[in-house]
N, CA, C and O of each residue as an XYZ file, in Angstrom:
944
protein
N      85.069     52.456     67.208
C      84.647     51.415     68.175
C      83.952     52.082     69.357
O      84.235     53.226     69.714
N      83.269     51.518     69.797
C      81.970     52.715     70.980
C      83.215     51.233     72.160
O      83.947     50.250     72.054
N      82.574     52.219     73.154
C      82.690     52.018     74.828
C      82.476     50.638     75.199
O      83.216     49.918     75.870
N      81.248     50.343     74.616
C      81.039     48.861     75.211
C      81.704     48.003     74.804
O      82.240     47.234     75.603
N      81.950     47.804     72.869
C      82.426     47.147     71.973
C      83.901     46.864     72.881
O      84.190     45.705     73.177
N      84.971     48.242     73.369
C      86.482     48.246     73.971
C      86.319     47.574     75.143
O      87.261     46.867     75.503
N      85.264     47.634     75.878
C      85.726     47.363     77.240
C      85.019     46.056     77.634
O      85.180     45.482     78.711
N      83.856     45.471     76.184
C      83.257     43.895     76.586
C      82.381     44.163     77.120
O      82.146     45.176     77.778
N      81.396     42.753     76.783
C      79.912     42.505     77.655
C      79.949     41.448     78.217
O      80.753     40.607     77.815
N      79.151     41.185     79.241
C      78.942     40.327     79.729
C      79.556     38.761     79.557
O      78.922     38.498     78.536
N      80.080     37.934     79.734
C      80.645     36.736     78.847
C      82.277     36.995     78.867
O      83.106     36.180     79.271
N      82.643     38.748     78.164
C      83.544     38.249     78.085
C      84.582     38.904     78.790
O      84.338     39.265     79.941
N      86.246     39.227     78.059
C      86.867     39.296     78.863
C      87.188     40.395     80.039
O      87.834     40.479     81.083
N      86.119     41.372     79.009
C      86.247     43.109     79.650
C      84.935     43.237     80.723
O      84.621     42.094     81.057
N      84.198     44.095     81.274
C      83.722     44.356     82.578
C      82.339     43.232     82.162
O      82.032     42.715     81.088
N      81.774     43.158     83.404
C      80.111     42.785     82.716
C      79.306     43.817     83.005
O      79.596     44.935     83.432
N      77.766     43.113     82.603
C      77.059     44.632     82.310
C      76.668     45.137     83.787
O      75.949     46.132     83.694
N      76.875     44.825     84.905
C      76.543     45.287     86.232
C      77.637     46.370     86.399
O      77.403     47.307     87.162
N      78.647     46.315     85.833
C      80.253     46.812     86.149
C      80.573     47.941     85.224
O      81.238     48.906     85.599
N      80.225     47.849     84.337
C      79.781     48.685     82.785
C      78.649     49.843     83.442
O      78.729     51.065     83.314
N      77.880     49.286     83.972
C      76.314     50.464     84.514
C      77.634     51.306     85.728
O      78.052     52.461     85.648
N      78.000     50.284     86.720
C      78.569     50.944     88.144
C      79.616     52.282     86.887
O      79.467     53.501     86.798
N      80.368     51.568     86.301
C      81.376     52.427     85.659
C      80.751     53.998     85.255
O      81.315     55.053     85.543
N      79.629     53.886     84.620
C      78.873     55.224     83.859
C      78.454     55.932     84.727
O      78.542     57.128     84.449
N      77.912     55.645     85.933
C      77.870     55.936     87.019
C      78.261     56.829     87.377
O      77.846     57.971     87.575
N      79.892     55.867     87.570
C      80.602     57.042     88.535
C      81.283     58.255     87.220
O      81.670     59.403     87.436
N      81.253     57.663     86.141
C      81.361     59.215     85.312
C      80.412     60.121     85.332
O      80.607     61.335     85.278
N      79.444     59.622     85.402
C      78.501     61.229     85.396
C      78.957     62.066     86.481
O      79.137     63.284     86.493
N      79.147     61.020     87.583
C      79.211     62.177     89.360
C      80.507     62.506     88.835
O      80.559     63.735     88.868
N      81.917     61.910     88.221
C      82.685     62.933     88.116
C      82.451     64.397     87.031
O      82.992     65.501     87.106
N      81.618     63.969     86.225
C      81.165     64.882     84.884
C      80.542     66.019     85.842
O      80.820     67.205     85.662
N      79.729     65.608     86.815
C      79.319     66.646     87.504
C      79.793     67.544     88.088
O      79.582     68.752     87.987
N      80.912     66.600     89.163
C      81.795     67.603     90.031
C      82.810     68.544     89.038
O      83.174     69.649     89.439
N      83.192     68.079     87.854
C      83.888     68.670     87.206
C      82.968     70.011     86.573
O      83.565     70.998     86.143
N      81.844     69.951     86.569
C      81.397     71.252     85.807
C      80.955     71.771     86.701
O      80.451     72.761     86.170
N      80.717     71.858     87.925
C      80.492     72.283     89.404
C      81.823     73.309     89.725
O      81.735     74.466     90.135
N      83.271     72.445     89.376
C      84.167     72.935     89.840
C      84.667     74.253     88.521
O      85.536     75.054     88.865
N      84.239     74.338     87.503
C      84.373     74.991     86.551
C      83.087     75.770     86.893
O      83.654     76.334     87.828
N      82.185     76.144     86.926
C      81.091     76.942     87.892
C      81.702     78.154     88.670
O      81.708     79.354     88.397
N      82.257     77.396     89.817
C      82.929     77.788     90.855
C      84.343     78.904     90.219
O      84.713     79.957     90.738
N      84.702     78.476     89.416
C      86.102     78.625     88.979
C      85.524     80.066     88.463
O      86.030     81.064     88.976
N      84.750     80.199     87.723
C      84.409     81.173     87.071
C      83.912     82.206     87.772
O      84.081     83.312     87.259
N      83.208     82.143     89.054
C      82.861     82.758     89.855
C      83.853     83.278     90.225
O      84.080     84.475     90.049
N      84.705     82.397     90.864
C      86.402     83.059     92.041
C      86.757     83.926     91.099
O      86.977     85.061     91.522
N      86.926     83.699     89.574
C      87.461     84.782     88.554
C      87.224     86.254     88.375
O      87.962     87.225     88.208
N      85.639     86.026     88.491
C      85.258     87.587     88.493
C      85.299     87.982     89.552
O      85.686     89.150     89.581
N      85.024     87.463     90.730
C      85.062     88.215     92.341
C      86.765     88.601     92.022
O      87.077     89.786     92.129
N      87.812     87.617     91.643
C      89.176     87.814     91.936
C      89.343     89.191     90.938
O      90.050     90.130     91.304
N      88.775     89.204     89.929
C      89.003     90.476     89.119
C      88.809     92.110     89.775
O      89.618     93.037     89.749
N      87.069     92.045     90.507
C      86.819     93.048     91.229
C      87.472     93.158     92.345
O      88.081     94.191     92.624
N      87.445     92.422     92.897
C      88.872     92.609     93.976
C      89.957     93.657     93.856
O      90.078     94.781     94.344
N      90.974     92.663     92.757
C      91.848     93.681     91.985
C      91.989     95.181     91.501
O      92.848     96.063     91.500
N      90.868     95.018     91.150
C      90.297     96.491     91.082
C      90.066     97.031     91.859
O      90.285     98.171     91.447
N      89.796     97.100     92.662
C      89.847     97.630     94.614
C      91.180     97.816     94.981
O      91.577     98.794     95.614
N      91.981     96.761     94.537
C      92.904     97.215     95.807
C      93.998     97.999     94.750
O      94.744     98.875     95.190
N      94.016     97.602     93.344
C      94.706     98.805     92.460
C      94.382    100.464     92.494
O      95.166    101.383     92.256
N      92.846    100.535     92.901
C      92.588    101.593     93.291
C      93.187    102.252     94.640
O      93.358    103.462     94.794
N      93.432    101.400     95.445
C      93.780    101.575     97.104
C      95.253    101.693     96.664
O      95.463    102.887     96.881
N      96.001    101.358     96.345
C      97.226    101.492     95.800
C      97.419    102.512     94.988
O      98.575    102.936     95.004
N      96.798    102.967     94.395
C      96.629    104.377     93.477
C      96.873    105.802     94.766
O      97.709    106.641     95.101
N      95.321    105.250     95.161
C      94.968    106.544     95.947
C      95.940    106.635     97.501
O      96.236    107.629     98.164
N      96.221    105.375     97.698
C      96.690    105.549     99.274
C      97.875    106.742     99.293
O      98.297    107.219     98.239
N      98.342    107.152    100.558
C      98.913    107.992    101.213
C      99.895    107.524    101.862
O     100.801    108.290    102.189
N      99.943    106.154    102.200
C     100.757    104.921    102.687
C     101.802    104.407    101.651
O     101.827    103.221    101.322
N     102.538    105.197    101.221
C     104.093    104.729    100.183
C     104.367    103.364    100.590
O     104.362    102.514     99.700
N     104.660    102.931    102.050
C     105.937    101.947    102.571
C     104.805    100.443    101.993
O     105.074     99.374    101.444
N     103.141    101.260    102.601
C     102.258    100.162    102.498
C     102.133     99.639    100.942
O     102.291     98.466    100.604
N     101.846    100.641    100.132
C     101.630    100.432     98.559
C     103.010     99.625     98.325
O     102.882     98.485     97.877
N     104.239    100.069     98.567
C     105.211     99.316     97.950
C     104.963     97.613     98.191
O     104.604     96.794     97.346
N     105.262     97.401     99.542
C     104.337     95.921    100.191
C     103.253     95.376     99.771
O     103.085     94.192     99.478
N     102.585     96.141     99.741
C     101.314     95.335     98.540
C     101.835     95.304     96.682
O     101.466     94.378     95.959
N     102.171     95.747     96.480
C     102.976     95.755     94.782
C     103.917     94.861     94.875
O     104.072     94.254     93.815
N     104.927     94.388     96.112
C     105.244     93.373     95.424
C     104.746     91.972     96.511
O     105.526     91.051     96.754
N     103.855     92.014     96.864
C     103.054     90.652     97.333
C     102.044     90.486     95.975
O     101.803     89.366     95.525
N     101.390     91.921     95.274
C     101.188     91.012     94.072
C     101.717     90.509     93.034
O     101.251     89.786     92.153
N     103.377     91.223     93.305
C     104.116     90.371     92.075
C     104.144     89.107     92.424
O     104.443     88.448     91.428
N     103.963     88.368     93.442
C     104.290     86.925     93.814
C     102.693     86.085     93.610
O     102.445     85.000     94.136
N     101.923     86.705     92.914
C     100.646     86.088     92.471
C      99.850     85.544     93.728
O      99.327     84.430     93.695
N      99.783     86.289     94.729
C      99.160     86.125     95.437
C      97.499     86.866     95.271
O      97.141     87.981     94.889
N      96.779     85.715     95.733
C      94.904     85.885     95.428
C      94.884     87.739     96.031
O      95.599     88.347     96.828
N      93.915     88.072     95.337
C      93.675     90.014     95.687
C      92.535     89.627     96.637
O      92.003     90.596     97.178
N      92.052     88.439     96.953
C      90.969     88.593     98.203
C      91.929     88.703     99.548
O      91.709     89.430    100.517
N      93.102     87.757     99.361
C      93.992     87.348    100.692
C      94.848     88.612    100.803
O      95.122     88.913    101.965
N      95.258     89.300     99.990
C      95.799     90.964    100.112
C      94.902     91.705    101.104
O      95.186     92.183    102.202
N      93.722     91.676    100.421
C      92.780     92.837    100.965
C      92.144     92.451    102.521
O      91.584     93.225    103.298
N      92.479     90.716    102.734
C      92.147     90.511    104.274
C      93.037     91.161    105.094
O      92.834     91.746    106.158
N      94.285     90.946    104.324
C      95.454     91.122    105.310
C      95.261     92.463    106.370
O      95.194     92.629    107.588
N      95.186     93.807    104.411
C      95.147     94.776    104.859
C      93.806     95.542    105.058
O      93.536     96.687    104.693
N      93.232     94.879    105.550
C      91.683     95.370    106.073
C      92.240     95.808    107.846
O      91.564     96.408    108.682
N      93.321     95.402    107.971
C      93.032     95.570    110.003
C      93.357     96.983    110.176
O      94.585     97.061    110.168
N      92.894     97.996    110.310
C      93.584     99.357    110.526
C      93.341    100.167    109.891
O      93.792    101.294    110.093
N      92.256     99.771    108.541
C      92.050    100.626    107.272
C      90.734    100.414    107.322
O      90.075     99.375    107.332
N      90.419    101.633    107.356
C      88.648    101.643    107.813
C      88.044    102.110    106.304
O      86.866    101.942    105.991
N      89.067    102.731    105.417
C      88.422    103.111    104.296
C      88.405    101.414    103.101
O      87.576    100.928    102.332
N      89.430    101.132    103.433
C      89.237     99.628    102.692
C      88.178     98.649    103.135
O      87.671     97.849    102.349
N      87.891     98.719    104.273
C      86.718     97.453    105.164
C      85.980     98.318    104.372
O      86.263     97.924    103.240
N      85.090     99.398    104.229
C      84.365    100.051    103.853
C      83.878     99.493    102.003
O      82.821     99.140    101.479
N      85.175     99.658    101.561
C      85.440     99.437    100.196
C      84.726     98.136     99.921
O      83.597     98.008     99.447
N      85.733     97.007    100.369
C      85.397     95.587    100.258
C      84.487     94.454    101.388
O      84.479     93.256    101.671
N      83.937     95.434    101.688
C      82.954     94.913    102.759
C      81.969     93.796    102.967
O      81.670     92.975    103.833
N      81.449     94.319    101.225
C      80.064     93.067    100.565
C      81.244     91.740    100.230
O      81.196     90.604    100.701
N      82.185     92.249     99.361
C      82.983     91.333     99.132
C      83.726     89.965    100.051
O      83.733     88.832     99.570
N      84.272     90.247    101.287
C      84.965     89.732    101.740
C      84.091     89.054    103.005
O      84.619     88.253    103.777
N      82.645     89.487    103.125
C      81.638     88.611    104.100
C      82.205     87.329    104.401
O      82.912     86.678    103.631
N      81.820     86.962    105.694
C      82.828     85.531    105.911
C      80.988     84.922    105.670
O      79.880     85.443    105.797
N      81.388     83.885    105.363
C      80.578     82.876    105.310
C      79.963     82.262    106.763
O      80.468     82.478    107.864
N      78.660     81.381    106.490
C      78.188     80.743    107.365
C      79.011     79.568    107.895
O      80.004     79.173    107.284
N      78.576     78.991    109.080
C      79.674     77.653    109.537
C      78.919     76.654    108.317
O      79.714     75.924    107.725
N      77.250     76.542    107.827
C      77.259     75.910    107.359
C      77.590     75.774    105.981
O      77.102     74.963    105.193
N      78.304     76.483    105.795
C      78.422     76.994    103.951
C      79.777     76.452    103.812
O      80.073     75.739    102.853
N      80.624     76.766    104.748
C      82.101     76.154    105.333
C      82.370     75.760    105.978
O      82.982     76.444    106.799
N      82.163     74.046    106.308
C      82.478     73.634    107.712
C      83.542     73.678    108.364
O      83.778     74.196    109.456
N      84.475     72.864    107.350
C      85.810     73.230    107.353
C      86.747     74.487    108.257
O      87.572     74.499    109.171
N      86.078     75.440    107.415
C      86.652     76.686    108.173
C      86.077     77.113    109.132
O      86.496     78.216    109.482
N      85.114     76.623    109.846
C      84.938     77.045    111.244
C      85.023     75.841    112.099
O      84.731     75.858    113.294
N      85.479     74.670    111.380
C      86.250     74.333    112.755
C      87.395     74.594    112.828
O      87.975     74.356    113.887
N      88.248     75.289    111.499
C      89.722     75.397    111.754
C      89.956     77.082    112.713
O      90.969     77.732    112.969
N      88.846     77.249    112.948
C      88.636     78.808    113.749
C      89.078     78.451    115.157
O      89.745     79.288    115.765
N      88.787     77.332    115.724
C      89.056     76.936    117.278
C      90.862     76.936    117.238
O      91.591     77.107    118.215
N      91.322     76.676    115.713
C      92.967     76.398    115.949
C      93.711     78.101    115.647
O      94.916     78.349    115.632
N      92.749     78.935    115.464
C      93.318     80.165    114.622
C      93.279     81.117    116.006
O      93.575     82.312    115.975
N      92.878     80.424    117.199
C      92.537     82.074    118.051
C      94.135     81.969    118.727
O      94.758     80.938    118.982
N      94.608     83.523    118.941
C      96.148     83.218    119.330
C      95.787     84.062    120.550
O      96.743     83.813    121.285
N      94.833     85.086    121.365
C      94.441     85.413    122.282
C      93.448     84.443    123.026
O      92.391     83.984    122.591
N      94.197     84.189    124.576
C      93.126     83.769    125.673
C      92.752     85.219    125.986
O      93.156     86.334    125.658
N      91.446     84.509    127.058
C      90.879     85.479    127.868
C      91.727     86.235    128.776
O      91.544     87.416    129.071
N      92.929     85.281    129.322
C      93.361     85.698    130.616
C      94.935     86.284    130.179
O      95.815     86.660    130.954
N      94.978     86.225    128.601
C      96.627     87.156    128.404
C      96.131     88.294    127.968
O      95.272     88.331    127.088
N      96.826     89.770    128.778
C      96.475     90.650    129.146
C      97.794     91.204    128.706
O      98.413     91.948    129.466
N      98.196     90.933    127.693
C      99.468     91.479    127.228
C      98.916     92.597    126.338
O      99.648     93.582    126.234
N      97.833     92.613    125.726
C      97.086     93.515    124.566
C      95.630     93.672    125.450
O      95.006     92.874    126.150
N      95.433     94.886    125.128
C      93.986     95.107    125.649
C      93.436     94.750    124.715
O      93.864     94.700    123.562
N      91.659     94.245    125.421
C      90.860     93.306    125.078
C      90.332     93.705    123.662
O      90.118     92.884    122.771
N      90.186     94.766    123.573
C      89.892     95.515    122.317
C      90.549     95.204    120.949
O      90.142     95.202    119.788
N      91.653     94.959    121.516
C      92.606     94.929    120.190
C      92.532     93.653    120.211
O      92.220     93.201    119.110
N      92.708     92.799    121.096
C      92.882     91.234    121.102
C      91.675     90.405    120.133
O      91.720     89.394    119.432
N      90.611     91.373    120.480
C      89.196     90.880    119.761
C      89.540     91.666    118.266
O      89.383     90.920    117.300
N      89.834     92.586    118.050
C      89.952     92.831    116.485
C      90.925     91.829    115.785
O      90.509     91.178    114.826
N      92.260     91.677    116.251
C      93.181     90.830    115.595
C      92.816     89.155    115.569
O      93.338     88.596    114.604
N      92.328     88.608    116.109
C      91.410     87.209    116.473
C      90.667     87.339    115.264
O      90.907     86.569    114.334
N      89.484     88.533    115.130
C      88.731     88.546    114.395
C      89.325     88.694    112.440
O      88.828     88.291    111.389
N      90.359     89.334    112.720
C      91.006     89.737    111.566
C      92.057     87.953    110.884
O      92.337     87.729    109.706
N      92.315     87.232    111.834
C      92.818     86.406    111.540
C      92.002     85.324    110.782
O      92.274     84.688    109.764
N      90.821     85.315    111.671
C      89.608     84.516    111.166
C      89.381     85.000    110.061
O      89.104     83.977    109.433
N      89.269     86.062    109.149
C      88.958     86.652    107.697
C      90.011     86.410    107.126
O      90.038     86.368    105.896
N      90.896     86.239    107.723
C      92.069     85.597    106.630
C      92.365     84.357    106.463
O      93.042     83.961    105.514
N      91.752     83.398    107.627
C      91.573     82.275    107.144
C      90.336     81.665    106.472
O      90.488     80.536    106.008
N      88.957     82.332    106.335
C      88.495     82.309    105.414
C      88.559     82.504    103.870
O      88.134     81.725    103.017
N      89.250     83.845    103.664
C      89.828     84.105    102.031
C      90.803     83.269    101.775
O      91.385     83.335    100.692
N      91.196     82.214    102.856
C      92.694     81.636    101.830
C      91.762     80.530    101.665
O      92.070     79.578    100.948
N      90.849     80.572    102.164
C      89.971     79.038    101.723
C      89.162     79.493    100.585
O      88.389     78.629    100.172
N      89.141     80.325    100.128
C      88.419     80.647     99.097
C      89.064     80.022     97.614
O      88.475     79.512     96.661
N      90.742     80.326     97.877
C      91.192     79.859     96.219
C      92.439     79.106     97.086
O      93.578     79.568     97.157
N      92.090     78.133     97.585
C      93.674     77.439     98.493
C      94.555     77.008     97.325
O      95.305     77.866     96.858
N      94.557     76.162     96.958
C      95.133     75.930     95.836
C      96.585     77.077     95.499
O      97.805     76.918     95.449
N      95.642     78.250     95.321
C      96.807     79.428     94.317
C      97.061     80.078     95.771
O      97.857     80.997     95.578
N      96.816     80.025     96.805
C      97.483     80.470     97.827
C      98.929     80.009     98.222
O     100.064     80.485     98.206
N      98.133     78.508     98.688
C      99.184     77.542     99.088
C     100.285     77.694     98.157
O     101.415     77.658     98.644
N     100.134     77.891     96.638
C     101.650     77.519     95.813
C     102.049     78.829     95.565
O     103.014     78.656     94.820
N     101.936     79.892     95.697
C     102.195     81.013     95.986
C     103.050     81.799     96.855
O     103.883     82.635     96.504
N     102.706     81.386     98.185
C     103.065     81.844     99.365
C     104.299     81.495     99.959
O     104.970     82.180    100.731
N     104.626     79.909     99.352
C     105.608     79.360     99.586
C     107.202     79.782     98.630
O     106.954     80.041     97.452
N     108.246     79.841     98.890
C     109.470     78.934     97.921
C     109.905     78.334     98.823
O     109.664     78.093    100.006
N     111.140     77.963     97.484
C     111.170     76.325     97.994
C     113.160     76.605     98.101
O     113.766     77.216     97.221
N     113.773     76.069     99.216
C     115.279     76.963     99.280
C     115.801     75.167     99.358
O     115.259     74.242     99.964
N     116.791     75.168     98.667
C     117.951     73.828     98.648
C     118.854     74.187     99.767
O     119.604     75.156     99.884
N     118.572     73.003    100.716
C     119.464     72.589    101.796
C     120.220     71.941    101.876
O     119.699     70.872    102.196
N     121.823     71.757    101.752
C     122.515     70.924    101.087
C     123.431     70.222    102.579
O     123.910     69.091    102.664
N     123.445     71.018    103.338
C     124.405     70.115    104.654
C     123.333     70.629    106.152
O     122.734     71.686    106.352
N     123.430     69.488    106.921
C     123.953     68.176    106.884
C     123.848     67.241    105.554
O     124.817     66.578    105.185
N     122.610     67.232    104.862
C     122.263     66.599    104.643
C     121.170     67.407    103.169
O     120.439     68.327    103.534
N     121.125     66.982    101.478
C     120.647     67.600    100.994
C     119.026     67.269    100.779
O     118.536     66.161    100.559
N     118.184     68.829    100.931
C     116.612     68.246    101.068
C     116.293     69.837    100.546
O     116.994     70.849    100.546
N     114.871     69.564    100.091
C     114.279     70.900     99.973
C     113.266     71.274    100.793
O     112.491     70.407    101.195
N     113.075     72.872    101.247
C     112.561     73.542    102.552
C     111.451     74.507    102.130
O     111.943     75.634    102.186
N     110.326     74.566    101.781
C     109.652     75.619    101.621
C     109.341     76.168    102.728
O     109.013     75.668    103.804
N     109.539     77.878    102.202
C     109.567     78.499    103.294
C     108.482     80.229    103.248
O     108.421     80.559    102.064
N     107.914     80.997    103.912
C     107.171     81.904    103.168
C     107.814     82.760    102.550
O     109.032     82.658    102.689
N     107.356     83.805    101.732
C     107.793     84.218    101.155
C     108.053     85.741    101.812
O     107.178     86.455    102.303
N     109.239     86.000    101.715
C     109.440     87.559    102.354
C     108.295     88.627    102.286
O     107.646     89.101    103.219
N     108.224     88.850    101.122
C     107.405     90.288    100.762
C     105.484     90.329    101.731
O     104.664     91.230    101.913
N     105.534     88.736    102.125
C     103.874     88.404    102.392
C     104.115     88.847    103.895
O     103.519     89.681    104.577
N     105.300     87.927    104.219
C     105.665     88.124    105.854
C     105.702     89.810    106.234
O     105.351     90.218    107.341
N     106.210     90.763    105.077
C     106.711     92.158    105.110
C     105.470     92.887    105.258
O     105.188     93.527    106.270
N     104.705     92.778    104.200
C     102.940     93.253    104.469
C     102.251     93.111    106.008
O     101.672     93.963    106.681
N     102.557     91.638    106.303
C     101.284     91.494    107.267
C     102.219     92.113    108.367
O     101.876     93.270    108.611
N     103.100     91.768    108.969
C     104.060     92.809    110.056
C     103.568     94.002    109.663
O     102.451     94.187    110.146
N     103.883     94.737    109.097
C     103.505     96.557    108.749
C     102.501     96.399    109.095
O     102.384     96.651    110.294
N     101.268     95.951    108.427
C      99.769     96.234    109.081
C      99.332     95.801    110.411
O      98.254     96.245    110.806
N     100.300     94.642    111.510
C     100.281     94.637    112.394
C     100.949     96.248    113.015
O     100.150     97.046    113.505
N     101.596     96.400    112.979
C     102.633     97.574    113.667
C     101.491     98.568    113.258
O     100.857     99.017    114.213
N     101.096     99.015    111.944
C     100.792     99.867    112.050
C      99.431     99.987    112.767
O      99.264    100.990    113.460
N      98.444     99.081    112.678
C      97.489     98.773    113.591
C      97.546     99.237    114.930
O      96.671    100.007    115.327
N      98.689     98.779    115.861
C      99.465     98.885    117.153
C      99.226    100.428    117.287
O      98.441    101.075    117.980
N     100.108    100.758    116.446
C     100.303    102.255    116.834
C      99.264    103.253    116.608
O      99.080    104.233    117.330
N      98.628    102.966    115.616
C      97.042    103.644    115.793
C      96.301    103.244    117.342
O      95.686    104.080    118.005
N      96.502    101.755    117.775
C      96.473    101.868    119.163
C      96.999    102.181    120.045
O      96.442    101.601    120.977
N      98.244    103.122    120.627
C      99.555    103.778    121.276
C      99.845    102.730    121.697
O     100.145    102.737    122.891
N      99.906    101.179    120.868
C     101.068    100.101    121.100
C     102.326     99.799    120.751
O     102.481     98.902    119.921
N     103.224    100.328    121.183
C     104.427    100.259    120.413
C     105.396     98.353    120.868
O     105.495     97.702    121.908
N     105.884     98.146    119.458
C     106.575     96.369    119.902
C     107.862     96.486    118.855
O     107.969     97.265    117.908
N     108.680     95.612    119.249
C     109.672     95.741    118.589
C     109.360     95.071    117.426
O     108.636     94.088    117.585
N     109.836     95.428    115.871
C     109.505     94.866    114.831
C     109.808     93.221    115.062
O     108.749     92.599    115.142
N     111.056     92.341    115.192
C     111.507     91.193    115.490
C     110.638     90.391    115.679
O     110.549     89.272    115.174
N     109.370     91.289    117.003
C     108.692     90.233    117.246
C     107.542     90.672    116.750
O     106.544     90.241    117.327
N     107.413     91.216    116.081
C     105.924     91.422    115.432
C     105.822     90.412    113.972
O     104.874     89.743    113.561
N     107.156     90.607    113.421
C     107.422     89.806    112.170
C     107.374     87.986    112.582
O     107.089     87.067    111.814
N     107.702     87.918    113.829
C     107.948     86.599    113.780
C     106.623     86.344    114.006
O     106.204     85.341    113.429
N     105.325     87.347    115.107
C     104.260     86.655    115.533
C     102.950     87.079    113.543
O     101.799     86.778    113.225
N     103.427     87.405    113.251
C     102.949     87.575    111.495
C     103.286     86.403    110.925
O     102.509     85.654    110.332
N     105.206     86.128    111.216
C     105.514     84.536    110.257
C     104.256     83.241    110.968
O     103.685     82.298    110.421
N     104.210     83.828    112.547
C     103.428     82.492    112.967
C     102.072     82.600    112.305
O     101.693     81.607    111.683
N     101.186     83.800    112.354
C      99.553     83.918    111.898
C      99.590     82.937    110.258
O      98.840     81.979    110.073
N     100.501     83.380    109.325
C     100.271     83.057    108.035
C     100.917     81.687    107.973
O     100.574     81.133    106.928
N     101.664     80.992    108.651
C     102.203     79.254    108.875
C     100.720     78.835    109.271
O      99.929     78.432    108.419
N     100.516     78.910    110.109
C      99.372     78.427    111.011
C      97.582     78.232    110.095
O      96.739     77.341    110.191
N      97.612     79.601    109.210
C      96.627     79.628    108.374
C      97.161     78.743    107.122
O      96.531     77.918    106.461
N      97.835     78.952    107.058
C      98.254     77.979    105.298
C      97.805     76.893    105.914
O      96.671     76.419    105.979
N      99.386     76.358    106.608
C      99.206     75.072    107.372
C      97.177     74.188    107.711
O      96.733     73.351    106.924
N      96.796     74.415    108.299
C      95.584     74.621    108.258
C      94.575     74.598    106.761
O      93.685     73.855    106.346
N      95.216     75.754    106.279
C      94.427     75.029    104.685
C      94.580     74.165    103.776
O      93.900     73.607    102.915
N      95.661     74.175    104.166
C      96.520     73.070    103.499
C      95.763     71.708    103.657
O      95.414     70.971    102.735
N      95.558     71.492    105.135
C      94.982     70.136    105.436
C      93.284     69.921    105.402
O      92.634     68.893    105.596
N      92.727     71.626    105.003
C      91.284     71.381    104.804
C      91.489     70.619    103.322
O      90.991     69.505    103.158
N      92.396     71.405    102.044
C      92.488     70.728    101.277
C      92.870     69.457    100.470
O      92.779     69.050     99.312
N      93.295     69.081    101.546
C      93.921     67.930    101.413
C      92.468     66.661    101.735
O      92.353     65.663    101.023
N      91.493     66.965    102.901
C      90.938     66.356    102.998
C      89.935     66.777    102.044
O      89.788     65.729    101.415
N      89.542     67.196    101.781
C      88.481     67.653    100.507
C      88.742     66.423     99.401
O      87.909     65.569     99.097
N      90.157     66.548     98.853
C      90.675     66.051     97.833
C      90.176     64.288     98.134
O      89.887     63.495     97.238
N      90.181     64.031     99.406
C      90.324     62.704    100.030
C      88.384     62.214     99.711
O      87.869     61.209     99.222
N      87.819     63.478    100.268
C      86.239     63.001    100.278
C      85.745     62.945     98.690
O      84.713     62.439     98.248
N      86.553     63.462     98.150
C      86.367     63.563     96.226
C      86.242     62.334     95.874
O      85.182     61.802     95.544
N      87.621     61.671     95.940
C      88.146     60.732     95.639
C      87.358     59.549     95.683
O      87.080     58.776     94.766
N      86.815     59.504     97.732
C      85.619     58.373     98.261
C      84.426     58.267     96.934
O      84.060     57.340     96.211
N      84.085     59.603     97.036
C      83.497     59.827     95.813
C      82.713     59.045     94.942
O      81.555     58.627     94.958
N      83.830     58.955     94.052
C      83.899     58.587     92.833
C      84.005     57.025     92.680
O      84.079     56.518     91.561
């Protein structure tokens, strides 16, 4: 039985032919976006492959034990090898070097999205003078590259980054929360950053201002993707 025969013509009980045309319509634009998004998919694949290969090499060769261990198991938790290599780009001049072509941030117009979520990502004013300006402008800048790469594959970020812990009193609910080993990485490459600058901070609060950078960036992508999903939808 063909399409028209199931769904009726004109007269009768299934669409008419104005409703039948609107219908085909909107399948092609989804036929489209769908092989657009399979396009895309295939692309993130091989960049995500060479990636990998970068930072397995950086993990090979590094000199940094505490660091390699931290990155080995942030990739056991299937986290994207672009969002690894942002992390640990701040302090590692031989890795920026490495993945340099790779990890280019994009134009505002290529990503709108992510440069307006840049106005919510800066955690230095002008006038806190707690970090010299130097460093304040690298870590700003370093945050912004990490909220670009998580926009690259949000999706496998977002479900990644998270578990999910059963809360049973007061009252039973479930809590996703980040995941240790991600929080463990980005602290170290803060600290160690620091101290290549003769900044010394107590870990406590370096880990907690790390738990805040990577809440704040998910959080944030979370809701670019969410609206994406929303303008799809209008869409169609």
């Amino acid at each position: 039985m063909s399409l028209e025969s199931f769904i009726g013509r004109e007269g009768d009980e299934g669409m008419s032919e104005a409703a039948f045309e609107a219908f085909k319509e909107k399948m092609k634009k989804a036929a489209a976006q769908i092989a657009a998004i399979k396009k895309e998919e295939g692309k993130q694949k091989k960049k995500e492959e060479e990636l990998l290969k970068i930072l397995l090499k950086f993990v090979k060769n590094s000199q940094k034990k505490e660091l390699v261990l931290l990155i080995s198991r942030v990739l056991e938790q299937n986290i994207p090898a672009n969002f690894v290599l942002a992390i640990i780009l701040l302090g590692n001049e031989d890795i920026q070097r490495e993945v340099g072509k790779f990890l280019m941030l994009e134009s505002p117009e290529e990503k709108p999205e992510a440069k307006a979520g840049e106005k919510d990502l800066i955690f230095f004013k002008q006038e806190d003078e707690s970090l010299p300006l130097k460093v304040r402008i690298e870590i700003d800048e370093w945050i912004k590259s990490l909220f670009f790469q998580a926009e690259e594959n949000p999706q496998k970020i977002i479900k990644n980054a998270y578990k999910t812990e059963i809360i049973e009193e007061p009252e039973y609910k479930e809590k996703k929360i980040l995941k240790t080993p991600l929080i463990q990485l980005t602290t170290f490459v803060i600290r160690d950053f620091l101290e290549q600058n003769k900044i010394s901070e107590p870990y406590s609060k370096l880990k907690n201002f790390a738990s805040f950078i990577l809440k704040g960036i998910l959080s944030k992508t979370q809701e670019n993707l969410e609206k994406r999903k929303l303008i799809a939808d209008k869409a169609l």
